[in-house]
């Protein structure tokens, strides 16, 4: 009976399949009769091999594709059907279900890409278990998001070979990873899958730890899923980056650090892993350029964050975030000392957070005291002026990592200097070394290293072509420079090394002749331990000779016992240096001739085949080739965060021996010289680091009891809007008051002359001083010759700065047709007329803020700018803007006032005295910073005074300005009348 029912059911399924096929053919033929014929041919094959359920899925997919595009359906019938028929039965159902879901994607191209990707996975993998699991995961993702499913399929297709089993461990890891991916939400699944691909790639290339690291990461990630699935995936992403260092201990330490955050209630784990992604990437980039020392640096970052987490979770996250930048500046020991110093100095959470975020003055001081690094950006303005004085030109200055202590000429007239100088005894010595490097770079420009298409270079080029006639012909058309000529040498790498050493020697000699003041610095630089060879270059057989040349040309000369061969080489080097390099008027052509002499003396063998030479030549193209790349671009730069240690010691022969970075101690003695890139191996222009109109100020944080250094950026601008109609209305309304105030202020102006005694020349003799002169003379003492009196015109030594609050609060209406800002503008127009009558120096500024990095400081009138109708129109055109970061505005106005050489400096602030900004954490923070800014102003000799309006109480003003530091205008409309009286009272007491 069971067999009969099964037979009936099978027939029924078959009949249903035929019915669906007939219906499908009808629908397809409606769109394209050719596609319908292809459908019938493919269906005949499908019916014989597939079960009815899979056949129905195939029919549904065919109909949907035909509706979208006939050519797409035809490709599916011809090629897709073959893939489906040859797929294993365990994979076939999932593949067909996935194809049906994919047909719902909007857009023909996206649909085609997904279908092709699914077919490629099915057909391209030799491991059926892995391909089946990939399709199964893709099917699960398609139910959640077709877009993410498409991204997953395309990633899997590009890396299909990495998923093929390379052994049981690799296969087990692959299946485990795909199972885990399939359990995640769609977006997180795709993110984790993408992060895992580098692990699989390393496993495929034979990395013994890749599978172990991957399994360990998955185990930890599965634990964190229960805490926060998004945070767990980000943990995996960061862990996959750390896995590039191939150290299981790093993964375990990373998991232990994340456990600290996972055990805290709330979003601590999620927030930390989100922040840590970029920090981890920077750490790994730094570590990859330092070998085993790089791993030690990452260990230090993880250990330090773990240590700080015992006191404050938020401070630990800041510590980890800052670790890469600080480890690029500090040695590992110095970094650990900085961490210990912070933990020992502070107990409160707020102070710890500010310290480990490097946002407090105490933290910056600790970094400076533990640092043995000087950054280029810190001395950039001084070096630019120094270079300008040497060359007479304004040249761009860029940060460029050095591979050794030889300055390879730039591709154009730019000054490339290392981003950091690390080591030496003090900051003064590090700056001194920067000056030496800058002078040498400037010398390359001044003394013609970059000269091109000169007669002597063209003649030398022809001579080299004849000398190396067996070489492929060199092109000398139009752009003959030193690079073109060096490329003619058969052994280009050797010739290049010879030229760079000799050219450095030529520039140094000419600097000594032209600028005698540089000799002491150049002599000092010669005593520093240096490295003559880049780490990535070693010319077999000739390296000892190149190091001897380096010592003779740029050092103190070879010393000790030399064998006969090296002694002969040394004598040859000295003769060549004297004949070509160290002579008056030596040029770059002389350097190349010296290079040729030494090259011929070494007599290197030619490359074995022309192909090698062609590769060298293509790699060593001219900087002005079609692509416009210089030598440094083609040869490549060191990676991000590169830090090169230049360490060596003189041996018996006097040559300098390099010690590989991987063998050197990170925390080197102060006598070692270290030059490198703090987070950035690619040359970046630094001209915009300090904008001429941008000023940085510290801000007081009362919560930590310390300043946040360089926390606020004030951008000074000229106010360009104007309103002539407003000025006319204001003058008409206050015409009588303006005339009255001008008359009153004119009475305050000093009249007549004053007698100034004690002058060496003057209008009359001072009788008392003359008597003292006679007495001293008779007593045989040296008398003073200051016996005259001079009559000088009286002047008021007063400068006042009006600081106008242009925040949104000044838009409040106080009358039917007036806002607070309108009354302030009227008062400033009135004061301008009065001060013109009085003669006091004055300036009018306005300010508004939109966060700590965008504080706008507007010039309406500067101290040295005469009052005019243009100034009046600017005042009339003032508009209310955003927020009130009052502390930073006060500091900048104080700066401007302190530039005035007068006895009395007055700062009058027109504001509601309620500092607010988007990033202020609370009102107390804002008021305290304002109070400290006012205290700083008084300490510098500036008297600040606030004219506040529309306030109900004065408690906050007492706290910020003190009892005598403000005046409240209850009736804001009367501000224009009261302001002159306030000013007269402030300047006559």
PDB file of C-alpha atoms in Angstrom, residues 97 107 164 187 297 316 462 512 558 607 652 663:
ATOM      1  CA  UNK A  97      16.694  28.301  -4.228  1.00  0.00           C
ATOM      2  CA  UNK A 107      18.872  45.663 -11.889  1.00  0.00           C
ATOM      3  CA  UNK A 164      39.842  24.816  -1.146  1.00  0.00           C
ATOM      4  CA  UNK A 187      25.675  42.829   7.524  1.00  0.00           C
ATOM      5  CA  UNK A 297      55.396  47.734  20.470  1.00  0.00           C
ATOM      6  CA  UNK A 316      42.039  52.549  28.792  1.00  0.00           C
ATOM      7  CA  UNK A 462      77.463  61.079 -25.459  1.00  0.00           C
ATOM      8  CA  UNK A 512      81.702  74.882   3.627  1.00  0.00           C
ATOM      9  CA  UNK A 558      89.360  55.583   7.057  1.00  0.00           C
ATOM     10  CA  UNK A 607      74.328  42.214 -16.322  1.00  0.00           C
ATOM     11  CA  UNK A 652      89.238  49.425  13.057  1.00  0.00           C
ATOM     12  CA  UNK A 663      68.518  43.385  15.962  1.00  0.00           C
TER      13      UNK A 663
END
